[in-house]
PDB file of C-alpha atoms and ligand atoms in Angstrom:
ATOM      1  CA  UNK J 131      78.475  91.891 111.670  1.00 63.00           C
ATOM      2  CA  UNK J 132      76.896  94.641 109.395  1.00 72.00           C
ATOM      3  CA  UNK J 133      74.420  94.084 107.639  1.00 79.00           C
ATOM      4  CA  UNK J 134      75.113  94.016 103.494  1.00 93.00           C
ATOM      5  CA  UNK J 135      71.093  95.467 103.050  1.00 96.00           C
ATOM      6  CA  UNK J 136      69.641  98.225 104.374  1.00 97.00           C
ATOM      7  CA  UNK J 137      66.499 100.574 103.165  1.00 98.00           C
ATOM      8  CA  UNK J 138      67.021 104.506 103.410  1.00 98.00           C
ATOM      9  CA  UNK J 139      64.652 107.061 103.491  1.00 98.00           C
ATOM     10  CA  UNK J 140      64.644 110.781 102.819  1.00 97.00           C
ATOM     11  CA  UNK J 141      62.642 113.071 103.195  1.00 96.00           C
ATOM     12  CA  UNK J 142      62.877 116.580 101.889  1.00 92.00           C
ATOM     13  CA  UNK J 143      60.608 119.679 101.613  1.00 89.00           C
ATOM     14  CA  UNK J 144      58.883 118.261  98.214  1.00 90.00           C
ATOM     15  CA  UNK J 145      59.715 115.179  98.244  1.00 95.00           C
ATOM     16  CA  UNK J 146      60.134 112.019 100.469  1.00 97.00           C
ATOM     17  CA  UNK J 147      62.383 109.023  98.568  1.00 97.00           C
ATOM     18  CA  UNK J 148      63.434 105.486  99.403  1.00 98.00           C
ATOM     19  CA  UNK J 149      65.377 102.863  98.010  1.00 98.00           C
ATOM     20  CA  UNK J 150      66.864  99.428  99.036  1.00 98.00           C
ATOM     21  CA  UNK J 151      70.600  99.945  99.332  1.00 98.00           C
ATOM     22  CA  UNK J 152      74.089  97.638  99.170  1.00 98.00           C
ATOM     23  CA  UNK J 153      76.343  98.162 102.185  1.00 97.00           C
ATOM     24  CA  UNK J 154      78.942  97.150 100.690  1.00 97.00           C
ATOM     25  CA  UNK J 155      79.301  99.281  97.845  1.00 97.00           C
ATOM     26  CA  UNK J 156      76.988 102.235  98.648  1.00 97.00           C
ATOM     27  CA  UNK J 157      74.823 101.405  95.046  1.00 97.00           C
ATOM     28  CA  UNK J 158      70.818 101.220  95.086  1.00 97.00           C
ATOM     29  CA  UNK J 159      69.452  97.894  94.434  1.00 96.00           C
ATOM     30  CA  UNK J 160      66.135  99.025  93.031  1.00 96.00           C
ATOM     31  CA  UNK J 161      65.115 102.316  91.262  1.00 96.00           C
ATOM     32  CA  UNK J 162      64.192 105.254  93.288  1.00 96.00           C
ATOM     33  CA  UNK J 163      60.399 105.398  94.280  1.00 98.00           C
ATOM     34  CA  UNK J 164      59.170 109.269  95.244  1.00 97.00           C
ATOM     35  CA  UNK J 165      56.363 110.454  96.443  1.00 98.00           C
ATOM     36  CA  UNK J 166      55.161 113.986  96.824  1.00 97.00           C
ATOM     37  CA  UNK J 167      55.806 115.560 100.809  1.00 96.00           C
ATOM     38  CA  UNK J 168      52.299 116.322 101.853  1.00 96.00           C
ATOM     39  CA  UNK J 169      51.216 119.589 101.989  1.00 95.00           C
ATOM     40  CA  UNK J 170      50.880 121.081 104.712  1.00 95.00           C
ATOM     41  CA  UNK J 171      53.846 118.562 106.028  1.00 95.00           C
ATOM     42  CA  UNK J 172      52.562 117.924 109.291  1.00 97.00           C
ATOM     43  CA  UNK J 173      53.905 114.882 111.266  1.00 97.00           C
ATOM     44  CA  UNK J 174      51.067 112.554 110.929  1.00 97.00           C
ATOM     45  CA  UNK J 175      50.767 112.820 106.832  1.00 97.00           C
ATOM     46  CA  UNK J 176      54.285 112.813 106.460  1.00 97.00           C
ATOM     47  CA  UNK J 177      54.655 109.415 108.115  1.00 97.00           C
ATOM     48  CA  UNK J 178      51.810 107.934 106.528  1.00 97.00           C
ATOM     49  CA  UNK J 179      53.555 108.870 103.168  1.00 98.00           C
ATOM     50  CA  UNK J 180      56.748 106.979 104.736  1.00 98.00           C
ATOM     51  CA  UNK J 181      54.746 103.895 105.623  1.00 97.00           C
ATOM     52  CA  UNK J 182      52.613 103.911 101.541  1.00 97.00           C
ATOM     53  CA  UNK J 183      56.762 103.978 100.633  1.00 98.00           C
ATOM     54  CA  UNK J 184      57.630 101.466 102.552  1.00 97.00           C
ATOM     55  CA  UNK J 185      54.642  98.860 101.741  1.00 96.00           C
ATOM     56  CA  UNK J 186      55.599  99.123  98.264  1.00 97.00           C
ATOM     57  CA  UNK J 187      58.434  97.494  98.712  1.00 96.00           C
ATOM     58  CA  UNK J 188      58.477  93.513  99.866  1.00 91.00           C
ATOM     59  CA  UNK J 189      61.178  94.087 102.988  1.00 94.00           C
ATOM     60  CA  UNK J 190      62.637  90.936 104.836  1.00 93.00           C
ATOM     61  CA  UNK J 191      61.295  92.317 108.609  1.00 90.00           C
ATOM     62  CA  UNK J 192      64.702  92.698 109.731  1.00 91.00           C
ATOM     63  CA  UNK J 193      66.110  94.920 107.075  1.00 96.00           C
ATOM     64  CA  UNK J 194      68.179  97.905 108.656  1.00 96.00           C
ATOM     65  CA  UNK J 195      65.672 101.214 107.941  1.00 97.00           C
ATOM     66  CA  UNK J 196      67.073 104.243 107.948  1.00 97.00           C
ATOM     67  CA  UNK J 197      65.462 107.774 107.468  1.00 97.00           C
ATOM     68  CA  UNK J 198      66.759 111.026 106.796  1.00 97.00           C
ATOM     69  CA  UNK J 199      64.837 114.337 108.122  1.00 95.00           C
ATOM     70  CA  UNK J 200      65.917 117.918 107.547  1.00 96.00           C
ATOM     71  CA  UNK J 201      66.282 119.114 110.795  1.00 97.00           C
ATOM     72  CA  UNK J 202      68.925 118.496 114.002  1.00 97.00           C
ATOM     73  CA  UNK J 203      67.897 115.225 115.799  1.00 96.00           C
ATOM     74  CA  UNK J 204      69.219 114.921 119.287  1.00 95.00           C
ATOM     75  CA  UNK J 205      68.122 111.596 121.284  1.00 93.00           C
ATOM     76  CA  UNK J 206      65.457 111.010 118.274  1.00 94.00           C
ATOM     77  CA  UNK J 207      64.015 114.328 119.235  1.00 96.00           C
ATOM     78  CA  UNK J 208      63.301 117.302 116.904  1.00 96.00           C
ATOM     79  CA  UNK J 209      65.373 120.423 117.763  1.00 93.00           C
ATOM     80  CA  UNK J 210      63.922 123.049 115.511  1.00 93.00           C
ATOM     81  CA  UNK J 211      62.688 123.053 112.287  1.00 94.00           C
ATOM     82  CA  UNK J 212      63.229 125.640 109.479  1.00 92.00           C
ATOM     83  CA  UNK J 213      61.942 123.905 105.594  1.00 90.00           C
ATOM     84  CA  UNK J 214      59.242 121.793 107.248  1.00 92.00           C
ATOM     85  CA  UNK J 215      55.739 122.558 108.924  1.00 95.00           C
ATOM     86  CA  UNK J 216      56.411 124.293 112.665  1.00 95.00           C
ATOM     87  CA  UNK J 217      55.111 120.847 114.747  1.00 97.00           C
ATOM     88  CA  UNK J 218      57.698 119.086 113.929  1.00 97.00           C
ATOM     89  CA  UNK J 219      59.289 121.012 116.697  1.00 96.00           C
ATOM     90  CA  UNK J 220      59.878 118.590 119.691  1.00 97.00           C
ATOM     91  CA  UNK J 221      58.588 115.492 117.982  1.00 97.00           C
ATOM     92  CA  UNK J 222      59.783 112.169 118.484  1.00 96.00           C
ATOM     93  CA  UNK J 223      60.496 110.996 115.128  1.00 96.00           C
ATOM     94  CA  UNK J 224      61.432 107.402 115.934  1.00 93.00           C
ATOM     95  CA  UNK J 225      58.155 107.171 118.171  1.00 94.00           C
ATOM     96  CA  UNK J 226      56.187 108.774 115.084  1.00 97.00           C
ATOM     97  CA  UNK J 227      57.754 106.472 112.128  1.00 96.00           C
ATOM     98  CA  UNK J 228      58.533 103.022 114.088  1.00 94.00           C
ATOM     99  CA  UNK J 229      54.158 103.513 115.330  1.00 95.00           C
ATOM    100  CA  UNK J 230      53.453 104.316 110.886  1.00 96.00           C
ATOM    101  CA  UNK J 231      55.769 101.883 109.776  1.00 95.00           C
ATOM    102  CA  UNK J 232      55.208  99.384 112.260  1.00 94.00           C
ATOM    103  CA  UNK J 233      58.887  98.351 112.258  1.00 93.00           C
ATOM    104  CA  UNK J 234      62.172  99.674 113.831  1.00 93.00           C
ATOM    105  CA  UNK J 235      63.631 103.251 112.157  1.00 95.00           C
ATOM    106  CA  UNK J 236      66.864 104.695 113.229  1.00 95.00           C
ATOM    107  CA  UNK J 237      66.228 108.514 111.939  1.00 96.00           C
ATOM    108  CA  UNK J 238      68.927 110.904 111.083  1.00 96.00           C
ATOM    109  CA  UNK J 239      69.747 114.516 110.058  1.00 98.00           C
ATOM    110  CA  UNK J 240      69.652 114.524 106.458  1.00 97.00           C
ATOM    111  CA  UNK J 241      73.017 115.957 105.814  1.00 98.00           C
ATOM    112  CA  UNK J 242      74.572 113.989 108.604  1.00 98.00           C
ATOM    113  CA  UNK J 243      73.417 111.392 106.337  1.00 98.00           C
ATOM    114  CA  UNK J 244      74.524 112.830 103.592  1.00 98.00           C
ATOM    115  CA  UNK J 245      78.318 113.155 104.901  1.00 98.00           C
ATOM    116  CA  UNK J 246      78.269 109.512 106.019  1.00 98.00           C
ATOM    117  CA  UNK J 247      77.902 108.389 102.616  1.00 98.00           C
ATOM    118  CA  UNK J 248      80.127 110.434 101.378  1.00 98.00           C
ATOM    119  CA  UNK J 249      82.603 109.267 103.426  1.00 98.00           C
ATOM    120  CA  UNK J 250      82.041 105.763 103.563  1.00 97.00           C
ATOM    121  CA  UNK J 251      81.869 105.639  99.710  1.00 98.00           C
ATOM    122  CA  UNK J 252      81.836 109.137  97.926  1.00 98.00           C
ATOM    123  CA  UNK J 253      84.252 111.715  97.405  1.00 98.00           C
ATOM    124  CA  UNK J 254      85.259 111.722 101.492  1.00 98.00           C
ATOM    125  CA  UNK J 255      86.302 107.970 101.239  1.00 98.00           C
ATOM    126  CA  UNK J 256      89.327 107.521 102.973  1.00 96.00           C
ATOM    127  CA  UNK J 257      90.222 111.262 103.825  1.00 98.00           C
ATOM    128  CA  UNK J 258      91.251 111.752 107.459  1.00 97.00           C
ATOM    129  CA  UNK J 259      91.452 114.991 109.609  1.00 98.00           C
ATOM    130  CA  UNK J 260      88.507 117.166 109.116  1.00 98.00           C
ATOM    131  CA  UNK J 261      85.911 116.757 106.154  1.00 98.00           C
ATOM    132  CA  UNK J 262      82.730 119.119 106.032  1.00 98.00           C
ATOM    133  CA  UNK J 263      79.920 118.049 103.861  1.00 98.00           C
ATOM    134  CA  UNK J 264      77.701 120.249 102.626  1.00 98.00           C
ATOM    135  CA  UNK J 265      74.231 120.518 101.424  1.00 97.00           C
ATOM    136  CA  UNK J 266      72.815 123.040  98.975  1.00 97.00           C
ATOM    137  CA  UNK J 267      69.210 122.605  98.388  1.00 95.00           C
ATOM    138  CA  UNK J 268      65.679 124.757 100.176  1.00 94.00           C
ATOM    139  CA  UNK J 269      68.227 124.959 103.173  1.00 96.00           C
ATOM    140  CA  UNK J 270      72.088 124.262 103.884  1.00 98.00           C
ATOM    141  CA  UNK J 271      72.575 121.279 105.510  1.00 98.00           C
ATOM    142  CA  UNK J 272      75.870 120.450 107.213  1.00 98.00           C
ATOM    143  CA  UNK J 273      77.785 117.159 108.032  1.00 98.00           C
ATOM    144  CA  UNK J 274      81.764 117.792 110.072  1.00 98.00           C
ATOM    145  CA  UNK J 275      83.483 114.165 110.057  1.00 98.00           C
ATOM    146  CA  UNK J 276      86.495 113.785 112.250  1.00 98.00           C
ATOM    147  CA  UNK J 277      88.752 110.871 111.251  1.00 97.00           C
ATOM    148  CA  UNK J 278      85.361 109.306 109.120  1.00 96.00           C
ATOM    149  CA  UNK J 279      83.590 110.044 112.391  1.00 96.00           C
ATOM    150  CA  UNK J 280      80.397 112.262 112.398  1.00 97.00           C
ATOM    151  CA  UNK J 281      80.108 114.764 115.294  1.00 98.00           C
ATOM    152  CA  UNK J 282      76.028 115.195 114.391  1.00 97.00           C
ATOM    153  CA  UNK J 283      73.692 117.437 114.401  1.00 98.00           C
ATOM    154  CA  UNK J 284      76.090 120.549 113.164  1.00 98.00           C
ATOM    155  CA  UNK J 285      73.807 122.942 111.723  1.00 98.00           C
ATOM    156  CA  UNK J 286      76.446 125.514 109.980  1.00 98.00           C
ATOM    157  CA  UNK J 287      73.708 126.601 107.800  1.00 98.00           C
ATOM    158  CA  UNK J 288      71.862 128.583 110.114  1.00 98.00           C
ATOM    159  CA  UNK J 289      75.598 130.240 111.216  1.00 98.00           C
ATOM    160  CA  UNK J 290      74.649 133.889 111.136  1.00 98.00           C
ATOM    161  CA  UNK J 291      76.875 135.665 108.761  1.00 98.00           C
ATOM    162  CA  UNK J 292      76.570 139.629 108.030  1.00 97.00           C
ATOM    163  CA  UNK J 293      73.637 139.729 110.234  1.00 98.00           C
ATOM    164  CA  UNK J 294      71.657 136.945 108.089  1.00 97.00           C
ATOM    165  CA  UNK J 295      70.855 133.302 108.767  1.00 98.00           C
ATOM    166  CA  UNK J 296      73.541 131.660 106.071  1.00 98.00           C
ATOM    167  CA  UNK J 297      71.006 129.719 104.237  1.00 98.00           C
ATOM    168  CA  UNK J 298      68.436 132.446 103.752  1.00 98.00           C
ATOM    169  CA  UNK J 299      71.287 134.251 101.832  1.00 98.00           C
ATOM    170  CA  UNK J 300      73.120 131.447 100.059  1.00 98.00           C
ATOM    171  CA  UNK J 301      71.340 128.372  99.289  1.00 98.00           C
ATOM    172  CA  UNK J 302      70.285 126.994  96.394  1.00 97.00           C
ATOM    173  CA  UNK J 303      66.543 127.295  96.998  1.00 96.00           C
ATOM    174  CA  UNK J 304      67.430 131.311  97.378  1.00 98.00           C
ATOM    175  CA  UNK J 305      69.598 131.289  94.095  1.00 98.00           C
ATOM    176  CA  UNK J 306      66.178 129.897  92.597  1.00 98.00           C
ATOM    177  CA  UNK J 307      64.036 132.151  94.310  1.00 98.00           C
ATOM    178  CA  UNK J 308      66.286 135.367  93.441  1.00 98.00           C
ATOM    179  CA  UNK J 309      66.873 134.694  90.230  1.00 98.00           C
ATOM    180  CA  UNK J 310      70.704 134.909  91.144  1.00 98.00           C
ATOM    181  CA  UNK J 311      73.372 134.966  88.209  1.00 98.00           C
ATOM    182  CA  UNK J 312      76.347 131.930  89.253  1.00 98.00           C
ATOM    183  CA  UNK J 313      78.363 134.714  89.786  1.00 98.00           C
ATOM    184  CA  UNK J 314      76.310 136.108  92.601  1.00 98.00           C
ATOM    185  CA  UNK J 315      75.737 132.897  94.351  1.00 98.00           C
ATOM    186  CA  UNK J 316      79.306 132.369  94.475  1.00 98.00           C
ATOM    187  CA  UNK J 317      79.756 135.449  96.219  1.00 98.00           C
ATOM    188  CA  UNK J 318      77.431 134.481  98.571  1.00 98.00           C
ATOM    189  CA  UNK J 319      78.878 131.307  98.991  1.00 98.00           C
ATOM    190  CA  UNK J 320      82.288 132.643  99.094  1.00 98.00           C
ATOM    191  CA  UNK J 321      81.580 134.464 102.745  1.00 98.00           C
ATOM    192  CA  UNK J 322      80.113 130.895 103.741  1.00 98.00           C
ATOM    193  CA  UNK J 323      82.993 128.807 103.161  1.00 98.00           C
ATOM    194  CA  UNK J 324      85.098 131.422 104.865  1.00 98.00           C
ATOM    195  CA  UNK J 325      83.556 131.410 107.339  1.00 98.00           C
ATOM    196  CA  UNK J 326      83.176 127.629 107.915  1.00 98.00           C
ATOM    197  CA  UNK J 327      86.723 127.451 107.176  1.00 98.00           C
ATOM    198  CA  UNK J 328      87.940 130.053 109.894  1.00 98.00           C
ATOM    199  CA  UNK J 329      85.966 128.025 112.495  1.00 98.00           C
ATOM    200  CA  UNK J 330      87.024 125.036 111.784  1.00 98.00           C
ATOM    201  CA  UNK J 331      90.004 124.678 109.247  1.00 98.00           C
ATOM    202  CA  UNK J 332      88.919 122.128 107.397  1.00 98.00           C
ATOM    203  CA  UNK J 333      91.320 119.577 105.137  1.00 98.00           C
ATOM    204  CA  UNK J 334      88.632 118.924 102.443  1.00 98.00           C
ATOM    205  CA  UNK J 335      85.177 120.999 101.818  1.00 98.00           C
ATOM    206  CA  UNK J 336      82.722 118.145  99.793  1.00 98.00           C
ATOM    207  CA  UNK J 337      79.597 119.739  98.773  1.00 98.00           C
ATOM    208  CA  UNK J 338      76.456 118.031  98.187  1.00 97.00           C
ATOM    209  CA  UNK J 339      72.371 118.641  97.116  1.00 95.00           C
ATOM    210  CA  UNK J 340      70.388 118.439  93.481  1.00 92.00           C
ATOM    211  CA  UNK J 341      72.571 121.557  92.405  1.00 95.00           C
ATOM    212  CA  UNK J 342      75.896 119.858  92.850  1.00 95.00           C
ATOM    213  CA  UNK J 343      75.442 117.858  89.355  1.00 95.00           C
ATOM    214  CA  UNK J 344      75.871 121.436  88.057  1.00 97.00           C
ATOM    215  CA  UNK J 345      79.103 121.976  90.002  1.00 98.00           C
ATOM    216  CA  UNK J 346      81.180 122.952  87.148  1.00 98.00           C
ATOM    217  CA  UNK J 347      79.234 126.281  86.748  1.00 98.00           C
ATOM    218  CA  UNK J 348      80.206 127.440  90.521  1.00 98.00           C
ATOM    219  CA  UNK J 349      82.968 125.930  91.989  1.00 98.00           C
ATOM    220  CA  UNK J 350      85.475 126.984  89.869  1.00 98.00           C
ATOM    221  CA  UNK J 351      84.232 130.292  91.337  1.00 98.00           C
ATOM    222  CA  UNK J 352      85.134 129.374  94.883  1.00 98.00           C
ATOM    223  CA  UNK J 353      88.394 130.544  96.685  1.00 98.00           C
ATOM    224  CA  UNK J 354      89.157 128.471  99.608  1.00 98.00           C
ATOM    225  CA  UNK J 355      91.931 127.341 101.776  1.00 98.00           C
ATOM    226  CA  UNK J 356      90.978 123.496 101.445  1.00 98.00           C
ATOM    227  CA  UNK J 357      90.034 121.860  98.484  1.00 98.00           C
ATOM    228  CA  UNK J 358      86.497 122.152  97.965  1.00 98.00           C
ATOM    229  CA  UNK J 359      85.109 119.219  95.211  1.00 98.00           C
ATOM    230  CA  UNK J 360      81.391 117.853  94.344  1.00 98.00           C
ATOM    231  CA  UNK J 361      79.799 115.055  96.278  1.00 98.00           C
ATOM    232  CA  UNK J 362      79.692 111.998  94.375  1.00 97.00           C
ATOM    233  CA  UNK J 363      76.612 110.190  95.553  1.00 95.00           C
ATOM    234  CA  UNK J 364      74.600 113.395  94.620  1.00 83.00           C
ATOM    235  CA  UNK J 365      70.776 112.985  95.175  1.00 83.00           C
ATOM    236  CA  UNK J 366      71.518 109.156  96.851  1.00 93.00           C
ATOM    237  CA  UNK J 367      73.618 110.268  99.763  1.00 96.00           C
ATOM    238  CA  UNK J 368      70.580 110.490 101.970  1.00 97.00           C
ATOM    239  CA  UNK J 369      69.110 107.341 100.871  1.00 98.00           C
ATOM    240  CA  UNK J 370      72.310 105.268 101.226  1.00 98.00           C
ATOM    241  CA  UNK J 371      73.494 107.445 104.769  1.00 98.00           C
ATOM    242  CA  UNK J 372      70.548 106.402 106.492  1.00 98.00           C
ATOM    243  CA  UNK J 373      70.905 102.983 105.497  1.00 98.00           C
ATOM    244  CA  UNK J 374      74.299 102.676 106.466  1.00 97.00           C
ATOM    245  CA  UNK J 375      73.576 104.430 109.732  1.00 97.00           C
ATOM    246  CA  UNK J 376      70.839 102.157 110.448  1.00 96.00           C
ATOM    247  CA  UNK J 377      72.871  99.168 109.716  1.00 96.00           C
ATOM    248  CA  UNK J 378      75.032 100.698 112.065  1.00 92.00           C
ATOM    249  CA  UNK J 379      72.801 101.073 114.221  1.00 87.00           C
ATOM    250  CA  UNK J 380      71.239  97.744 114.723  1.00 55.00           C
ATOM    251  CA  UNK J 381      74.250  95.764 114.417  1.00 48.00           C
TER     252      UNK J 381
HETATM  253  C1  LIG Q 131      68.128 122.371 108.691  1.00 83.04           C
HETATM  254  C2  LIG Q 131      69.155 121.265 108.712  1.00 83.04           C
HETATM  255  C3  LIG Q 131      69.154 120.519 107.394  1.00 83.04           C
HETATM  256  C4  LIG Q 131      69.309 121.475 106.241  1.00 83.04           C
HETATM  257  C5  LIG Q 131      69.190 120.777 104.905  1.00 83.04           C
HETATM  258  C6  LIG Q 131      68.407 123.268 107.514  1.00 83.04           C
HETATM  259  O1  LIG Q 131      67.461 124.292 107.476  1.00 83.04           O
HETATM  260  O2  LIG Q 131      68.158 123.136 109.888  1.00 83.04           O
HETATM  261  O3  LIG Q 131      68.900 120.377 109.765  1.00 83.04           O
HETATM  262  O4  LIG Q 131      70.180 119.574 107.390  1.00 83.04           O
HETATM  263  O5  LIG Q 131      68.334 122.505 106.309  1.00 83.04           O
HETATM  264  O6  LIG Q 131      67.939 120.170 104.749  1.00 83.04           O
END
């Protein structure tokens, strides 16, 4: 049987966040603790900032832990890393946490995460067919659920559109860091979604990250073939995917 607790993790470019987590309904049961991503955000002081996260919480020791990490994760092995410090590359990241923690952690892509929850209890609840999640924050992140299933470790952010590396042109950290009017990051994310949608046809486009509370300003901008609406767990998703997918997991 699954689990109705879990703890999830995630950890992002400037921040790393955790929160106990109801499988049933997808809600945190305690407030949000964060605490800053080390700088430079090696391995080691990253997962000592997971374990400080972890203490302050009182856990039962068999509490489903899941962790989110923003880069593909095949076998619990770092593919390649583009927001986070270069070593990552090739780590073992349930080695590296379980040793910190000194307790069991299933770890996951972030927006893999990210699409489980939203399909389990978010705006992707129910939908069958082909659902891509997206994630607009430093990078794109990219969840493709078949039927509710995830097929992991997608990566459409790094698709190379126009001779550019997608997220580099059209993600939210870039719309920051250009200054870019909602008009021109729509245009840019206009010739993303096409071209997610011409590879894989997708029957509902969900999109996620911190800027999707301001969804009103640029999805109305949007013309695609599927409906494209905002995620609904917004900056939880990653906490409550990697919960669930630990629960998962261990059960
Ligand atoms: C990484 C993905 C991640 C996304 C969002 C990309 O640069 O390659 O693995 O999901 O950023 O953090």
């Amino acid at each position: 049987m699954t689990p109705s607790l879990g703890f999830g993790i995630d950890i992002g470019g400037s921040g790393v966040k955790g929160a106990p987590v109801d499988l049933t309904t997808g809600a945190l049961t305690a407030e949000r603790l964060r605490l800053p991503t080390p700088s430079p955000s090696k391995p080691q002081p990253v997962a000592e900032t997971v374990a400080e996260l972890v203490a302050a919480f009182d856990l039962p020791a068999d509490l489903p832990l899941g962790l989110t990490f923003p880069a593909p994760i095949k076998h619990n092995v770092v593919g390649f890393i583009a927001n986070l410090h270069k070593s990552w590359k090739g780590v073992d990241v349930d080695e590296l946490f379980t040793e910190a923690i000194g307790r069991d952690v299933v770890a996951v892509n972030d927006a893999d995460a990210a699409g489980v929850a939203e399909a389990a209890f978010g705006a992707a609840r129910g939908v069958p067919g082909v659902v891509i999640v997206t994630t607009l924050g430093t990078g794109i992140g990219s969840a493709l659920l078949v039927d509710g299933t995830l097929v992991p470790n997608t990566e459409l952010g790094h698709l190379e559109i126009d001779g550019h590396d997608a997220e580099r042109r059209a993600s939210s950290g870039v719309r920051e860091a250009e200054d870019l009017s909602w008009r021109e990051w729509a245009d840019r994310l206009q010739r993303f979604y096409e071209t997610v949608e011409m590879l894989f046809s997708p029957d509902l486009l969900v999109v996620g990250g911190g800027v999707s509370r301001k969804h009103e300003k640029f999805l109305p901008l949007l013309r695609t073939k599927a409906p494209i609406v905002p995620a609904e767990l917004r900056n939880s998703a990653g906490i409550v995917g990697a919960a669930y997918l630990a629960a998962q997991t261990d059960g």
